[in-house]
Amino acid sequence: MPVSTSKPIKIEKLTPRQPYGLTVVITGNGKGKTTSAMGMALRASGHGLKTCIIQFMKGDLYTGEWDGVKMLGELVELHATGMGFCGIQGNPYTHAEHRASAQAAVALARKKIASGDFQIVILDEINNALKLKLVDLEQVLDLVKGKPSFMHLVMTGRDAHPDVVELADTVSEVREIKHAYQKDIEPQPGIDY
Amino acid sequence: MPVSTSKPIKIEKLTPRQPYGLTVVITGNGKGKTTSAMGMALRASGHGLKTCIIQFMKGDLYTGEWDGVKMLGELVELHATGMGFCGIQGNPYTHAEHRASAQAAVALARKKIASGDFQIVILDEINNALKLKLVDLEQVLDLVKGKPSFMHLVMTGRDAHPDVVELADTVSEVREIKHAYQKDIEPQPGIDY
């Protein structure tokens, strides 16, 4: 058990008097949106809360969180869906194919949210999917408005829609100040994927 | 094993031709800095990489990542140090006491970085510790400049020093667009702590 606190103090465990299912949006063009969502899944697991992660825009590139969340056992369920980034050069799929995949992910999200099995549902890169018209604004707003009141809903991805931001309780914008790719450094495992 | 991908495709695992130890800074006033660092630890664990997390400004309030990282077993070591937020009303410790605690954390960081045991070292909220003069700029720059070349160093906390930003490869600023506390919603476990 490699966790230590440096002082022999009593640790206080907060419990909110008013449990509240937050709607959280993590947007912006910088590194740290999906990463932050994964951190919430880790933190939630520490509390014994169950998280469902649905990734909307994943392609065929391996990313470490897929094996990382397996270590959290039954507390985290992760569904990697999508056909990679729509509109990016070299991506072989049509818009209709991307949209069909995203629509299946929305249906899955609706089912997981309605199940009541999860205290947290993370829709990773759904903001991009909305921006690219793979899902519709009304679909996203319906997911937010229809969620169980105690369930937290986290939505990530750049270009969050203003109406989604308006509905959310907590919104962070991750701005890129600089990034290693600008120095031609390749993506590094553990940090970038 | 609750991880699924939606397509019967071959997953490609990237390996950089040039492994490079990144220096990453996550700063800004919004939610998602420590959370993002925890996500990197989770992602790194998926790759089988070892992470050491040293938290500089933790007080006596429980946070879910302490139990979350235990699920990652021997891959993650976490040290929660500090006396809570220096300068915040109600904090009973003197600046000298806060500084002594942060100085011990710097010494621990130096040791863990030099050990070569970790592919990633995360210094959580060291930016705040520097801003509050609990650690010195030269100490932080020395940690960055002296790290093993293949080791990733991640530093979080608001008000990152410009000289630290200058040395870093990847820097994100997390801006608060809105936060639930502005609507008098209490911090919620799994999301806020």
XYZ file of C-alpha atoms in Angstrom:
386
model
C 0.000 0.000 0.000
C 2.222 2.827 -1.210
C 0.235 5.791 0.153
C 1.566 7.875 2.998
C 0.528 11.038 4.789
C 3.319 12.924 6.482
C 1.603 13.882 9.718
C -0.050 11.975 12.530
C -3.235 13.995 12.070
C -6.820 12.938 12.002
C -8.138 12.925 8.454
C -11.595 14.456 8.153
C -13.980 12.948 5.643
C -16.481 15.495 4.332
C -20.024 14.457 3.543
C -22.176 17.025 1.779
C -25.398 17.811 3.625
C -26.994 18.190 0.202
C -25.877 15.494 -2.240
C -26.173 16.983 -5.720
C -25.601 15.421 -9.113
C -23.256 17.801 -10.869
C -23.068 18.455 -14.582
C -19.420 19.102 -15.407
C -17.972 20.251 -18.738
C -14.235 20.128 -19.495
C -13.502 21.912 -22.759
C -10.741 23.898 -24.489
C -7.858 23.109 -26.838
C -5.235 22.076 -24.257
C -3.996 18.780 -22.872
C -5.926 17.553 -19.852
C -9.580 16.988 -20.697
C -9.881 13.231 -21.110
C -7.039 12.953 -18.600
C -9.074 14.922 -16.071
C -12.109 12.707 -16.662
C -9.928 9.649 -15.987
C -8.766 11.305 -12.761
C -12.385 11.700 -11.690
C -12.979 7.988 -12.331
C -9.937 7.187 -10.171
C -11.041 9.552 -7.406
C -14.607 8.248 -7.512
C -13.315 4.694 -7.209
C -11.578 5.728 -4.000
C -14.981 6.683 -2.640
C -16.433 3.371 -3.810
C -18.604 5.130 -6.410
C -19.350 3.498 -9.760
C -18.396 5.250 -13.009
C -19.363 4.560 -16.607
C -17.124 6.087 -19.281
C -18.295 6.247 -22.894
C -15.619 7.476 -25.296
C -17.147 8.948 -28.461
C -14.252 9.548 -30.858
C -11.751 6.763 -30.304
C -10.128 5.109 -33.284
C -7.681 2.278 -33.427
C -4.897 3.854 -31.350
C -4.259 2.222 -27.995
C -4.436 4.478 -24.961
C -3.217 3.552 -21.478
C -6.472 4.331 -19.693
C -8.033 1.221 -21.229
C -5.804 -1.005 -19.135
C -5.617 1.526 -16.290
C -9.354 1.390 -15.582
C -9.280 -2.406 -15.559
C -7.297 -2.104 -12.338
C -10.283 -0.317 -10.802
C -12.256 -3.533 -11.233
C -16.030 -3.481 -11.223
C -16.175 0.179 -10.181
C -15.465 1.474 -13.687
C -17.001 0.439 -16.983
C -15.419 1.871 -20.136
C -16.808 1.753 -23.678
C -14.480 2.955 -26.418
C -16.603 3.788 -29.456
C -16.042 5.792 -32.616
C -14.026 5.675 -35.774
C -11.254 8.096 -34.911
C -11.350 11.785 -35.587
C -13.894 12.727 -38.200
C -12.600 15.204 -40.750
C -8.938 14.540 -40.035
C -6.844 13.855 -43.099
C -6.403 10.150 -43.739
C -9.488 9.080 -41.807
C -11.186 6.646 -44.218
C -14.775 6.797 -42.919
C -17.657 8.881 -44.260
C -19.546 11.392 -42.134
C -22.524 9.020 -42.162
C -20.379 6.212 -40.749
C -19.000 8.484 -38.033
C -22.510 9.657 -37.247
C -23.915 6.131 -37.010
C -21.177 5.247 -34.524
C -21.825 8.378 -32.424
C -25.567 7.738 -32.515
C -24.998 4.258 -31.124
C -22.887 5.837 -28.371
C -25.715 8.256 -27.512
C -28.145 5.345 -27.260
C -25.681 3.558 -24.971
C -25.295 6.726 -22.858
C -29.067 7.040 -22.535
C -29.297 3.426 -21.349
C -26.403 3.685 -18.872
C -27.697 6.968 -17.434
C -31.218 5.576 -17.043
C -29.970 2.350 -15.454
C -29.268 4.038 -12.133
C -26.247 1.736 -11.813
C -23.702 4.561 -11.887
C -23.033 7.552 -9.663
C -20.921 9.112 -12.421
C -21.287 8.935 -16.192
C -18.504 10.394 -18.343
C -19.181 11.172 -22.014
C -15.663 11.642 -23.301
C -15.328 13.882 -26.369
C -19.072 14.251 -26.802
C -18.451 18.005 -27.263
C -16.426 17.253 -30.416
C -19.100 14.839 -31.611
C -21.686 17.602 -31.262
C -19.493 20.166 -32.986
C -18.981 17.753 -35.908
C -22.770 17.099 -36.127
C -22.356 13.424 -35.252
C -24.856 13.983 -32.455
C -27.504 16.699 -32.171
C -27.733 19.479 -29.618
C -31.191 18.313 -28.521
C -29.825 14.837 -27.844
C -27.129 16.186 -25.560
C -29.478 18.564 -23.745
C -31.930 15.683 -23.244
C -29.183 13.566 -21.658
C -28.406 16.370 -19.207
C -32.013 17.222 -18.398
C -33.063 13.581 -18.100
C -30.304 12.339 -15.810
C -31.063 11.108 -12.273
C -30.726 14.072 -9.894
C -27.945 12.500 -7.810
C -25.904 11.280 -10.777
C -22.886 13.289 -11.918
C -22.554 13.777 -15.663
C -19.146 14.769 -17.060
C -18.747 15.847 -20.695
C -15.376 16.500 -22.287
C -13.998 17.723 -25.587
C -13.091 20.979 -27.240
C -15.687 23.445 -28.550
C -18.383 22.769 -25.948
C -21.713 24.145 -27.160
C -22.824 27.325 -25.311
C -26.205 25.768 -24.473
C -24.458 22.808 -22.819
C -22.181 25.197 -20.902
C -25.275 27.122 -19.825
C -26.864 23.963 -18.339
C -23.684 22.820 -16.578
C -22.759 23.516 -12.942
C -18.970 23.414 -13.295
C -17.135 24.265 -16.500
C -13.377 24.413 -17.052
C -11.627 25.497 -20.215
C -8.215 23.889 -20.683
C -6.101 26.280 -22.761
C -2.954 25.167 -24.532
C -0.120 27.453 -23.507
C 2.404 25.240 -25.252
C 2.714 21.595 -26.261
C 5.654 19.296 -26.884
C 4.498 18.563 -30.475
C 5.452 22.142 -31.335
C 9.052 21.070 -30.699
C 8.471 17.945 -32.831
C 8.463 15.705 -29.768
C 6.326 12.621 -30.444
C 3.417 11.641 -28.190
C 4.760 9.777 -25.157
C 2.964 6.838 -23.498
C 1.643 7.522 -20.008
C 1.444 11.254 -20.639
C -0.089 11.764 -24.074
C -1.921 8.449 -24.506
C -13.181 -6.733 -17.174
C -15.660 -3.960 -17.960
C -13.840 -2.411 -20.933
C -15.247 -2.741 -24.428
C -14.426 -1.411 -27.861
C -17.285 -1.233 -30.312
C -15.550 -2.503 -33.428
C -13.690 -5.649 -34.387
C -10.671 -3.577 -35.417
C -7.035 -4.076 -34.759
C -5.799 -1.699 -32.080
C -2.493 -0.082 -32.917
C -0.053 0.564 -30.086
C 2.234 3.508 -30.772
C 5.815 3.475 -29.591
C 7.729 6.717 -29.951
C 10.936 6.350 -31.948
C 12.405 8.935 -29.610
C 11.430 8.371 -25.964
C 11.543 11.761 -24.276
C 11.002 12.686 -20.645
C 8.425 15.467 -20.768
C 8.100 18.335 -18.332
C 4.391 19.107 -18.015
C 2.783 22.019 -16.152
C -0.946 22.142 -15.407
C -1.868 25.539 -14.026
C -4.812 27.976 -13.882
C -7.686 28.666 -11.514
C -10.156 26.055 -12.751
C -11.151 22.556 -11.686
C -9.065 19.808 -13.268
C -5.392 20.173 -12.356
C -4.854 17.580 -9.639
C -7.604 15.572 -11.328
C -5.652 15.605 -14.574
C -2.485 14.504 -12.785
C -4.420 11.575 -11.297
C -5.624 10.692 -14.785
C -2.015 10.574 -15.962
C -1.169 8.167 -13.114
C -4.093 5.959 -14.180
C -3.101 6.091 -17.853
C 0.562 5.412 -17.026
C -0.475 2.400 -14.955
C -2.192 1.003 -18.023
C 1.174 1.124 -19.772
C 2.829 -0.571 -16.785
C 4.800 2.594 -15.975
C 5.564 3.548 -12.367
C 4.405 6.892 -10.974
C 5.344 8.737 -7.795
C 2.925 11.459 -6.662
C 3.988 13.968 -4.019
C 1.186 16.271 -2.899
C 2.502 19.533 -1.437
C -0.470 21.314 0.098
C -2.759 18.650 1.519
C -4.355 19.212 4.897
C -6.597 16.951 6.896
C -9.414 16.623 4.368
C -9.845 13.183 2.848
C -9.756 12.969 -0.921
C -10.822 9.959 -2.978
C -7.587 9.633 -4.947
C -5.842 8.345 -1.814
C -7.861 5.155 -1.943
C -8.148 5.256 -5.736
C -4.409 4.959 -6.293
C -4.206 2.036 -3.892
C -6.130 0.054 -6.509
C -3.238 0.645 -8.908
C -1.039 -1.375 -6.566
C 2.716 -1.079 -6.693
C 2.621 1.052 -9.850
C 1.737 4.233 -7.955
C 3.248 5.653 -4.795
C 1.497 8.671 -3.257
C 2.811 10.935 -0.505
C 0.332 13.451 0.889
C 2.314 16.182 2.629
C 1.550 19.699 3.806
C -0.547 21.499 6.360
C -3.469 22.609 4.223
C -3.662 25.890 2.402
C -1.241 28.446 3.745
C -2.753 31.896 4.150
C -6.343 30.704 4.116
C -8.471 31.981 6.959
C -8.659 29.518 9.814
C -5.469 27.668 8.945
C -3.648 27.471 12.304
C -0.058 27.013 11.109
C 2.635 29.667 10.728
C 4.394 30.340 7.440
C 7.537 28.756 8.923
C 5.617 25.560 9.683
C 4.144 25.442 6.171
C 7.591 26.088 4.714
C 9.248 23.339 6.757
C 6.653 20.878 5.512
C 7.119 21.960 1.875
C 10.892 21.793 2.232
C 10.609 18.204 3.419
C 8.457 17.499 0.357
C 11.122 19.004 -1.938
C 13.760 16.784 -0.331
C 11.485 13.781 -0.877
C 10.935 14.817 -4.510
C 14.683 15.124 -5.063
C 15.179 11.631 -3.660
C 12.364 10.027 -5.660
C 13.459 11.708 -8.908
C 17.069 10.646 -8.411
C 16.088 7.080 -7.509
C 15.354 6.196 -11.129
C 12.518 4.012 -9.814
C 9.786 6.013 -11.534
C 8.967 6.846 -15.143
C 6.682 9.656 -13.962
C 6.950 11.960 -10.957
C 4.020 14.252 -10.173
C 4.550 17.242 -7.869
C 0.975 18.181 -7.086
C 0.406 21.840 -6.157
C 4.098 22.671 -6.162
C 3.211 25.785 -8.181
C 1.172 27.089 -5.240
C 3.964 26.191 -2.826
C 6.366 28.272 -4.930
C 3.946 31.192 -5.198
C 3.533 31.166 -1.390
C 7.334 31.082 -0.914
C 7.223 27.683 0.781
C 9.739 26.487 -1.783
C 12.204 28.579 -3.803
C 12.299 29.083 -7.561
C 15.856 27.732 -7.731
C 14.759 24.541 -5.986
C 12.030 23.913 -8.559
C 14.261 24.731 -11.529
C 16.914 22.394 -10.122
C 14.360 19.557 -9.919
C 13.452 20.081 -13.583
C 17.017 20.471 -14.829
C 18.335 17.557 -12.751
C 15.717 14.949 -13.648
C 16.652 11.801 -15.597
C 16.175 12.514 -19.316
C 13.561 9.782 -19.853
C 11.530 10.614 -16.732
C 8.353 12.660 -17.078
C 7.874 15.423 -14.498
C 4.386 16.837 -13.965
C 3.822 19.955 -11.861
C 0.369 21.239 -10.958
C -1.154 24.194 -9.163
C -2.340 27.666 -9.987
C 0.030 30.571 -10.604
C 2.839 28.590 -12.246
C 6.040 30.645 -12.278
C 6.977 31.971 -15.768
C 10.483 30.486 -15.487
C 8.973 27.045 -14.828
C 6.588 27.477 -17.769
C 9.566 28.482 -19.912
C 11.405 25.231 -19.076
C 8.351 23.004 -19.616
C 7.486 21.133 -22.824
C 3.708 21.017 -22.390
C 1.735 23.589 -20.431
C -2.039 23.795 -19.991
C -3.957 26.515 -18.216
C -7.255 25.355 -16.734
C -9.598 28.352 -16.627
C -12.682 28.419 -14.468
C -15.649 29.317 -16.658
C -18.066 28.550 -13.839
C -18.117 26.404 -10.712
C -20.914 24.848 -8.682
C -19.793 26.653 -5.491
C -21.014 29.882 -7.091
C -24.524 28.406 -6.791
C -23.768 27.401 -3.163
C -23.527 23.734 -4.111
C -21.208 21.943 -1.664
C -18.172 19.966 -2.851
C -19.316 16.504 -3.944
C -17.269 13.313 -3.378
C -15.894 11.711 -6.527
C -15.994 14.973 -8.451
C -14.586 17.671 -6.171
C -12.540 15.539 -3.739
